[in-house]
Short mmCIF file of C-alpha atoms and ligand atoms in Angstrom, two decimals:
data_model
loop_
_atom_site.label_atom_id
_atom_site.label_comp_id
_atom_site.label_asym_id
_atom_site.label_seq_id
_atom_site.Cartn_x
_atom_site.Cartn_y
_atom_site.Cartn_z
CA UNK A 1 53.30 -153.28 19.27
CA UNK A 2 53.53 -156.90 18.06
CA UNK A 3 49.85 -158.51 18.49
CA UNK A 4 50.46 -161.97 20.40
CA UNK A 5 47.78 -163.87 18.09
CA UNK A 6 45.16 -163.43 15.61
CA UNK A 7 41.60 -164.15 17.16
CA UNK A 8 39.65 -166.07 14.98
CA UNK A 9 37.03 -165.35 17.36
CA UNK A 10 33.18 -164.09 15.89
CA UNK A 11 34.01 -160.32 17.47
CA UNK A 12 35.76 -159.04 18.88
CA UNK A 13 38.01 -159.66 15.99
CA UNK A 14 41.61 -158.48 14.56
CA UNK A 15 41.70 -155.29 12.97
CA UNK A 16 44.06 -153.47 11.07
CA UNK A 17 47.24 -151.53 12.55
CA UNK A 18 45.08 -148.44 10.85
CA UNK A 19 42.04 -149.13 12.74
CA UNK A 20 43.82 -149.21 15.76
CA UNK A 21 45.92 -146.01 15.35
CA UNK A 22 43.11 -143.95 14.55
CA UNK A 23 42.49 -144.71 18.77
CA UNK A 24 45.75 -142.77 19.70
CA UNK A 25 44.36 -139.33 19.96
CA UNK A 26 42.43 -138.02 22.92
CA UNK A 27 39.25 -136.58 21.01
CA UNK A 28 36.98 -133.69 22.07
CA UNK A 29 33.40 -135.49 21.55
CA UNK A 30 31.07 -132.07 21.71
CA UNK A 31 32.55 -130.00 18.64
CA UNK A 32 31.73 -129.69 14.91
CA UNK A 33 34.75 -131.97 14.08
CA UNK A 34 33.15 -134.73 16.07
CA UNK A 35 29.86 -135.04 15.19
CA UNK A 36 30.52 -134.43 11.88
CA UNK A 37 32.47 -138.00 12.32
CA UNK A 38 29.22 -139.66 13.77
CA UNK A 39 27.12 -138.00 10.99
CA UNK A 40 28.92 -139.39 8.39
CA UNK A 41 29.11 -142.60 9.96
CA UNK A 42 25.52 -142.57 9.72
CA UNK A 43 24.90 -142.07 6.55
CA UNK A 44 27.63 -144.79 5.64
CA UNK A 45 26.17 -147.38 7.22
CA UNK A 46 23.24 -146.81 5.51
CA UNK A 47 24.79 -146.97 2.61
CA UNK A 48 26.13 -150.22 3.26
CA UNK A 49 22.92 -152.28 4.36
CA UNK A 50 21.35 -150.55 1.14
CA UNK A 51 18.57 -148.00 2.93
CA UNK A 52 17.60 -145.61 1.40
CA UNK A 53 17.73 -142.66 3.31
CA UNK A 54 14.42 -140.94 2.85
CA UNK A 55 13.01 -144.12 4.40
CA UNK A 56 15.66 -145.36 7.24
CA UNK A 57 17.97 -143.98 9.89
CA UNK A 58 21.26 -144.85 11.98
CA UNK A 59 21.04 -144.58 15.72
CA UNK A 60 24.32 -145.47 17.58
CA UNK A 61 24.02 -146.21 21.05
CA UNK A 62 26.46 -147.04 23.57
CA UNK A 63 27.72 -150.38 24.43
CA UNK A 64 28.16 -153.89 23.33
CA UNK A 65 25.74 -155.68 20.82
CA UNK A 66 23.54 -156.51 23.63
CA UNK A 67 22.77 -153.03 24.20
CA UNK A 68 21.60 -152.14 21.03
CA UNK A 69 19.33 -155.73 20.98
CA UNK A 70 18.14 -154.29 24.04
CA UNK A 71 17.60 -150.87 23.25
CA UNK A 72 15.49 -151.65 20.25
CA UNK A 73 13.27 -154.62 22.01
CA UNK A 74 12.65 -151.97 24.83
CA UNK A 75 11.54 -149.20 22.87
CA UNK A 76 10.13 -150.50 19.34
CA UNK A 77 7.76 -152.80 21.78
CA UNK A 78 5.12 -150.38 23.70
CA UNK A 79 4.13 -151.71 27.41
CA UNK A 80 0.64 -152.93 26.25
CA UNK A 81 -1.37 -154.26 23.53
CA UNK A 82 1.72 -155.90 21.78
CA UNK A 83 2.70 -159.67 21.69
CA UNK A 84 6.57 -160.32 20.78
CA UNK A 85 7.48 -163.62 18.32
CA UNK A 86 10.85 -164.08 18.48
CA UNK A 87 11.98 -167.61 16.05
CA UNK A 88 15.29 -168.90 18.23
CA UNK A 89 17.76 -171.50 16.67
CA UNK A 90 20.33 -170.27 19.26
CA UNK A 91 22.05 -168.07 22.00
CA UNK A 92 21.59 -164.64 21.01
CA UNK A 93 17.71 -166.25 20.04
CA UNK A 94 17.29 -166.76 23.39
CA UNK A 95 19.01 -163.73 24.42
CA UNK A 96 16.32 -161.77 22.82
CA UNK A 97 13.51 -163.96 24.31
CA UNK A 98 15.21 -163.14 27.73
CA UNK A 99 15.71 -159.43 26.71
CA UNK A 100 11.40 -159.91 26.63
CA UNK A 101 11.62 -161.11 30.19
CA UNK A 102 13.10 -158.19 31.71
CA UNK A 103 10.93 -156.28 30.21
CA UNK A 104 7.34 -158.13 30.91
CA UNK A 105 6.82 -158.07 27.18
CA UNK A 106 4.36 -161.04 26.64
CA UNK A 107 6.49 -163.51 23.83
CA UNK A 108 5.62 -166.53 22.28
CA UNK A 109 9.27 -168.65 21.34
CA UNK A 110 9.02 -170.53 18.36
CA UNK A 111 11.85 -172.96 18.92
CA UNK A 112 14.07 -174.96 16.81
CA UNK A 113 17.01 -177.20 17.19
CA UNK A 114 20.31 -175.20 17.18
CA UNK A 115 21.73 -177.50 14.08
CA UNK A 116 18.52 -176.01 11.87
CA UNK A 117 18.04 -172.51 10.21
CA UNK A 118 14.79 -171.24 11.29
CA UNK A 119 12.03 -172.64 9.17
CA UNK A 120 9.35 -170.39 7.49
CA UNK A 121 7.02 -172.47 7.16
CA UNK A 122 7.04 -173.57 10.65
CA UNK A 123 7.65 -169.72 11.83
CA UNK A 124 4.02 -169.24 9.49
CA UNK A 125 2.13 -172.36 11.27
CA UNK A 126 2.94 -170.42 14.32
CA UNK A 127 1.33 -167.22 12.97
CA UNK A 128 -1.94 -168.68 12.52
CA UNK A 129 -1.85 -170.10 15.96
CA UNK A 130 -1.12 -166.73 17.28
CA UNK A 131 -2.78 -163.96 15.38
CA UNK A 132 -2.24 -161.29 18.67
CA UNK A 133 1.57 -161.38 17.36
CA UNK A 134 2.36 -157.57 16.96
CA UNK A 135 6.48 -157.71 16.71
CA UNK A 136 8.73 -160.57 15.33
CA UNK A 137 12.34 -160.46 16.04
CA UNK A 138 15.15 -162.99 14.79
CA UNK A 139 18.69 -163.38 14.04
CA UNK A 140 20.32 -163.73 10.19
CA UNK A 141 23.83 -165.18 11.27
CA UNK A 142 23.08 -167.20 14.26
CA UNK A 143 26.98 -167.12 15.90
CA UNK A 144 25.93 -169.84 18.35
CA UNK A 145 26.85 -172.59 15.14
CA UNK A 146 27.47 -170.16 12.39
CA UNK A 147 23.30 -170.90 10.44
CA UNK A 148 22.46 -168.08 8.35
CA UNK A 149 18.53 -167.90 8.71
CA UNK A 150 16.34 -167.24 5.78
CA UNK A 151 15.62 -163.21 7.17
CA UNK A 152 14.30 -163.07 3.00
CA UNK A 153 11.59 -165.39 3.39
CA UNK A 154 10.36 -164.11 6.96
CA UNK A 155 9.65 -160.61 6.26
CA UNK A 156 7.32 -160.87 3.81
CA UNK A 157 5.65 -163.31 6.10
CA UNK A 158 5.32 -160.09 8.78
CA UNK A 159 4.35 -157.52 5.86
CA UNK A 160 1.55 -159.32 4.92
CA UNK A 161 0.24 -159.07 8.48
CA UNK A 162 0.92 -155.57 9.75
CA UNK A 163 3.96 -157.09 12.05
CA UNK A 164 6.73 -155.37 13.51
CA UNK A 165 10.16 -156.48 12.23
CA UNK A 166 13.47 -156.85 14.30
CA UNK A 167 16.70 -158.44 12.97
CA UNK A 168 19.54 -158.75 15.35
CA UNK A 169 22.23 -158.76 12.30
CA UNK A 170 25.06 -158.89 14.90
CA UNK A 171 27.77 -160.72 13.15
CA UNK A 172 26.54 -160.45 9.42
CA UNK A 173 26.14 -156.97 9.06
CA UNK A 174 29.07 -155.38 6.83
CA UNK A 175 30.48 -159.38 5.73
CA UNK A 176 26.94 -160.62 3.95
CA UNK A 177 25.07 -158.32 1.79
CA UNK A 178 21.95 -157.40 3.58
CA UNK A 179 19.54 -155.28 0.99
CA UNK A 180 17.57 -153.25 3.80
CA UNK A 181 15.07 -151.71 1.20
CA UNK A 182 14.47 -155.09 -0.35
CA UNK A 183 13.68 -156.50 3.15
CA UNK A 184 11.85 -153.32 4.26
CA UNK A 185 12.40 -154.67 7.92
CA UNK A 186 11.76 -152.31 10.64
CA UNK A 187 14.86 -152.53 12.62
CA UNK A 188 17.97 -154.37 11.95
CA UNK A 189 21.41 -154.50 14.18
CA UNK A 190 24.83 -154.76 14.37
CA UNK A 191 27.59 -153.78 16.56
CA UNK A 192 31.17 -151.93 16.26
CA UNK A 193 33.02 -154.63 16.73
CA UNK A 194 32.19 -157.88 14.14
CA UNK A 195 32.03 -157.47 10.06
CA UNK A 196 32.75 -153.71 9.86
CA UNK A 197 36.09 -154.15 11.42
CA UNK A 198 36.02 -151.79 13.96
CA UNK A 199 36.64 -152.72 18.27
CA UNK A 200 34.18 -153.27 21.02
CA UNK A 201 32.39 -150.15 22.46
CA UNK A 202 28.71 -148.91 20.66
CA UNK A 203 26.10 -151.00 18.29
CA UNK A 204 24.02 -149.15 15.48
CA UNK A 205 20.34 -149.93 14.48
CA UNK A 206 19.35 -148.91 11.40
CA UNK A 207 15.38 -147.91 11.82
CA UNK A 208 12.42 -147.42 9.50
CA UNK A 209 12.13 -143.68 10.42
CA UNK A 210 8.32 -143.98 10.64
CA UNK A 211 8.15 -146.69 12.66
CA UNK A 212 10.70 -145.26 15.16
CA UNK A 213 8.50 -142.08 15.08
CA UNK A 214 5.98 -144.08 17.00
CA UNK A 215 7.68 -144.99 19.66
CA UNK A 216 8.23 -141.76 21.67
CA UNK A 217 6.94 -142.84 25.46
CA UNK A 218 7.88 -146.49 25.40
CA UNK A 219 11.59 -147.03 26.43
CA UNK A 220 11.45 -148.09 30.06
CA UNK A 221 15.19 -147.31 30.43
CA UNK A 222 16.49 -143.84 30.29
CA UNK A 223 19.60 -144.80 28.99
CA UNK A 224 18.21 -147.05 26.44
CA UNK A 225 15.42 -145.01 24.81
CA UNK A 226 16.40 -145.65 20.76
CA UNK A 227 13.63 -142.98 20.17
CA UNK A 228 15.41 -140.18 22.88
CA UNK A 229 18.59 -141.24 21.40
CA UNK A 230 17.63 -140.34 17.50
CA UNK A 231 15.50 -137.20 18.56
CA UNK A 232 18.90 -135.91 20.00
CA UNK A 233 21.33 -137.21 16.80
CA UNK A 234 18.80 -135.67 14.45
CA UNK A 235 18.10 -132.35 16.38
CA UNK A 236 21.86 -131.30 16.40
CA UNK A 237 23.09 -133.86 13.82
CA UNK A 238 26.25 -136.20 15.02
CA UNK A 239 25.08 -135.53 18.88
CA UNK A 240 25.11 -138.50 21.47
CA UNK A 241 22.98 -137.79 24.39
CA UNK A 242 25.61 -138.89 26.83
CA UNK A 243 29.31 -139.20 26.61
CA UNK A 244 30.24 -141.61 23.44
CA UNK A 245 33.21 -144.05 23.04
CA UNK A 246 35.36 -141.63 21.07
CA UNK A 247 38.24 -143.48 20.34
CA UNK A 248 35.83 -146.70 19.29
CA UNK A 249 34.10 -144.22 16.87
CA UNK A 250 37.18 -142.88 15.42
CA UNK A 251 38.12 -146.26 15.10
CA UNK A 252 35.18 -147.17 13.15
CA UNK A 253 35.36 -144.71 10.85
CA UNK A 254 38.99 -145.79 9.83
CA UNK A 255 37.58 -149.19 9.53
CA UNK A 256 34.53 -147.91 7.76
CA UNK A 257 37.26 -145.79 4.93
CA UNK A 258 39.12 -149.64 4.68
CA UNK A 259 35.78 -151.70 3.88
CA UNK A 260 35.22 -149.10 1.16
CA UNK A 261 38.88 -149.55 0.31
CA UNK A 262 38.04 -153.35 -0.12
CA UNK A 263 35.59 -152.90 -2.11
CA UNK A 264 32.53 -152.76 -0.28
CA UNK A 265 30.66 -155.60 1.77
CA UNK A 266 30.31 -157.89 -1.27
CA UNK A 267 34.49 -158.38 -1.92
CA UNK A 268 34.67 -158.69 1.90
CA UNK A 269 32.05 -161.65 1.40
CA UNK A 270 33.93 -163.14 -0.80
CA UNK A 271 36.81 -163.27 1.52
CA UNK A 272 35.88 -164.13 4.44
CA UNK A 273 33.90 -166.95 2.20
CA UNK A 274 36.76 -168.41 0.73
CA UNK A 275 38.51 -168.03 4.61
CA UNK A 276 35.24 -170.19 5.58
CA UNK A 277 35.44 -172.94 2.84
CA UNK A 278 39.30 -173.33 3.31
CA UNK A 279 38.74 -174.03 6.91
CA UNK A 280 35.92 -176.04 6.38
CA UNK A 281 37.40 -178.46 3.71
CA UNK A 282 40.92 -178.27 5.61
CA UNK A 283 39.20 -179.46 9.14
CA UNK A 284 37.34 -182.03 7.74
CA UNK A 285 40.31 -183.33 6.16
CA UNK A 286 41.92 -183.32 10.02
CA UNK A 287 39.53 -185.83 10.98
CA UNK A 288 36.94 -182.81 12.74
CA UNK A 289 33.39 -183.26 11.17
CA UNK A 290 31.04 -180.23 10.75
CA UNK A 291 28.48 -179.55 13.09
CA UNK A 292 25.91 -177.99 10.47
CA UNK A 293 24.50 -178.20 6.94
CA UNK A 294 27.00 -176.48 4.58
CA UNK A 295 23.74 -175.24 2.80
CA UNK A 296 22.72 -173.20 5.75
CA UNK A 297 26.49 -172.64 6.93
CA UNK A 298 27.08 -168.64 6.67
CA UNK A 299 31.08 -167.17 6.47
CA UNK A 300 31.40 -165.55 9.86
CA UNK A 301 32.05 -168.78 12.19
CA UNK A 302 32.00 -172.57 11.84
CA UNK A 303 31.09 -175.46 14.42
CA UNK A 304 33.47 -178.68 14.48
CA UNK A 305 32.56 -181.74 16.77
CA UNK A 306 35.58 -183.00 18.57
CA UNK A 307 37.05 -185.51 16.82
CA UNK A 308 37.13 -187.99 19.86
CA UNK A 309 35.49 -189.10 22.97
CA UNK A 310 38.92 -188.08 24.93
CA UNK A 311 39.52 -184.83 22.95
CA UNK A 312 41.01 -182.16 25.27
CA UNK A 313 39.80 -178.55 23.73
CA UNK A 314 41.27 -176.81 26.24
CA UNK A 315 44.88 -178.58 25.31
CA UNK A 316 43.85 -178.13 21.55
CA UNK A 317 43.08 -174.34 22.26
CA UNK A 318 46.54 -173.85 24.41
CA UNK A 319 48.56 -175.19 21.72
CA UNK A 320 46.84 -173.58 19.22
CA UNK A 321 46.95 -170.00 21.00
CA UNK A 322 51.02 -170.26 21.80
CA UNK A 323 51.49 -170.79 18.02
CA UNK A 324 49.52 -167.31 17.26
CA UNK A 325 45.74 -168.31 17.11
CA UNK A 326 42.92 -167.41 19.34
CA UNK A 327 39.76 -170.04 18.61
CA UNK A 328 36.38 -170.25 20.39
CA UNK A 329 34.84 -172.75 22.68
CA UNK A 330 31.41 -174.38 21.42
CA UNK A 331 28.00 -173.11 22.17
CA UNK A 332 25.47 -175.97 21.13
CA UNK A 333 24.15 -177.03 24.33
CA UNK A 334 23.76 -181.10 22.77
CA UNK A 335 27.01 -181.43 21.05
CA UNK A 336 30.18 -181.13 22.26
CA UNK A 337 31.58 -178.66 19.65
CA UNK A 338 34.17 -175.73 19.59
CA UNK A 339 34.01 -173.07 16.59
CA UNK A 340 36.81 -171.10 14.54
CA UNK A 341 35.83 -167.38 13.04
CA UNK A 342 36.82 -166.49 9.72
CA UNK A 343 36.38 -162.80 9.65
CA UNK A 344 38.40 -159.86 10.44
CA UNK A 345 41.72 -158.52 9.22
CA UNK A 346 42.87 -162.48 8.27
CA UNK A 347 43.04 -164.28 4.80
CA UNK A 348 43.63 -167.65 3.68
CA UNK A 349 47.31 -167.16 4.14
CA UNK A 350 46.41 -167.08 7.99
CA UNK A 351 43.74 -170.25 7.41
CA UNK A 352 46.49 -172.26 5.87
CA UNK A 353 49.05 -171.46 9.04
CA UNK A 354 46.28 -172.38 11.44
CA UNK A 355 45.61 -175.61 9.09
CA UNK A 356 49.36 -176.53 9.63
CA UNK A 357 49.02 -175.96 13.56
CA UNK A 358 45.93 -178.23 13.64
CA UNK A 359 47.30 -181.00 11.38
CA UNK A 360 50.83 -180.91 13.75
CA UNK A 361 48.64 -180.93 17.28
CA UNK A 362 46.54 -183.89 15.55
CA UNK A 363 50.07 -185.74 14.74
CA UNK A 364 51.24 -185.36 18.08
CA UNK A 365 48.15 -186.46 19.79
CA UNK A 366 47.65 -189.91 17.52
C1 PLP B 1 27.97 -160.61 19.00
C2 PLP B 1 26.53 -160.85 18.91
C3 PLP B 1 25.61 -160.15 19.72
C4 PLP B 1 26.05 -159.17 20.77
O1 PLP B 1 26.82 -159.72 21.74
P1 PLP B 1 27.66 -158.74 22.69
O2 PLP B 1 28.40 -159.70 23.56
O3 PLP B 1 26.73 -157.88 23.41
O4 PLP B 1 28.56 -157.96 21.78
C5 PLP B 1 24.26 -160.34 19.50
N1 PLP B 1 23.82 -161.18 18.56
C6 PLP B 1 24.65 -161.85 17.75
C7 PLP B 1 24.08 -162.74 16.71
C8 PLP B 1 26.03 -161.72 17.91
O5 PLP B 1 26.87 -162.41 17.10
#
């Protein structure tokens, strides 16, 4: 089937013909064959973030992102005695600090301006003021603008105070090296459908095992108890508690065989990099000025103002989308902005088209 456009979009994302055949069976998701597949999944994601084994785990749970944020805020955080920090620069920032609100989990927000990485030293001033701080969450690539936040210099901020450590690493995971031993975070996130390659249907947290070991009791959702969840994918290895997106997982572990195939998450870096600074450079020679810092600018997605007080994105996406190319609408709240992924199944073969579609949309709209 011919795909109508490539989505340059921060996940879902396009995938390889592979990774979408390995959907066309109808698999059996309670036999040996099966969770075998989730097993090794496991252990190749761990691989991948660098954890060592011994020390970390994989849980998969059902779902979007969102679910595995959630999961993980609901059950590493017990229901008293613990104060959440969560450092925002962002949407999904805020999604976590509204994650807290469901759950009555007392947070304090540090809060910066969605154009700025998250700032240690600030995120440390805010410490002090707060010493009842018990968990810290954050995001490393922040896809509201496309900031990579400095996850390296926060953790041993936490360490050095007993504080429990939550990285939502959404749209990073699998396209940035993340060294998960080096960090020696608590929990860190990602989802089926962004770096790895795969589509839309679980997320994966990879856990500090005795961390998650202290958490039995504390999930106030059935569904989304991380701890309930690992108990039953460790007691008979490769076993969801309820029925698992079978044709997403089968999918991931195609896409899974390919990133190995690439070379692992630093070649993929390097592409999607060179995807990024192609774009960037190409745009700004359009006449469309960046919305961030290019020293805090990460791979995955970039921010471009519009170029004009009269510019029509929704024109500029139409035209753009009938010529093959699916782009994404800003989300800084201040500026008005609209944003272009670089990861996925595209190279700088595909930038360069999209280039050409921009430059002959700005020519006809002089
Ligand atoms: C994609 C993403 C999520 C999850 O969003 P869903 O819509 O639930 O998939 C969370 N955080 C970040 C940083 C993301 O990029």
């Amino acid at each position: 089937m011919k795909q109508p456009y490539l989505l340059l979009t921060p996940g879902p994302l396009s995938t390889t013909p592979t990774v979408k055949e390995a959907m066309q069976i109808d698999y059996c998701t309670w036999d040996s064959d099966y969770r075998h597949v989730t097993e090794t999944i496991r252990q190749q994601i761990l691989a991948l973030a660098q954890a060592n084994p011994d020390v970390y785990t994989t849980v998969l749970m059902q779902g979007s992102g969102s679910y595995g944020v959630e999961a993980t805020i609901g059950t590493a955080i017990p229901r008293e005695g613990a104060v959440l920090m969560v450092a925002i620069n962002g949407a999904y920032g805020r999604r976590i600090s509204e994650i807290a609100d469901y759950y009555g989990i007392h947070h304090v927000d540090v809060v910066f301006n969605e154009d700025e990485a998250v700032d240690p030293v600030q995120v440390e001033a805010a410490l002090a003021e707060h010493p009842e701080v018990t968990h810290f969450a954050t995001i490393h690539s922040e896809t509201t603008t496309g900031i990579l936040n400095p996850i390296e210099q926060l953790m041993p901020m936490m360490h050095a105070r007993g504080i429990v450590t939550i990285i939502d690493a959404m749209s990073s995971m699998g396209g940035v090296p993340i060294n998960v031993d080096e960090l020696d975070c608590d929990y860190i996130i990602s989802s089926a459908n962004k770096c790895v390659q795969g589509v839309p249907g679980f997320a994966y947290i990879i856990a500090k095992q005795t961390t998650l070991a202290q958490t039995a009791d504390n999930a106030r959702s059935l569904c989304l108890d991380l701890y309930a969840q690992w108990r039953a994918m460790t007691k008979q290895p490769g076993k969801w508690r309820f029925t698992s997106p079978t044709h997403v997982v089968h999918a991931f572990a195609q896409a899974l065989v390919e990133l190995q195939a690439e070379g692992g998450v630093l070649p993929r870096y390097r592409r999607y990099s060179a995807n990024q600074e192609l774009l960037s450079h190409g745009m700004q020679a359009l006449g469309f000025d960046l919305v961030i810092d290019p020293a805090v600018q990460g791979p995955i997605i970039t921010s471009f103002k519009y170029p004009t007080h009269h510019f029509d994105f929704a024109d500029f996406y139409q035209f753009i989308k009938e010529r093959g190319f699916v782009i994404y609408p800003g989300k800084v709240s201040t500026i008005p902005s609209f944003r272009i992924g670089t990861i996925g199944d595209v190279d700088t073969t595909d930038i360069k088209r999209l280039l050409a579609i921009v430059s002959d949309y700005q020519q006809l709209n002089q």
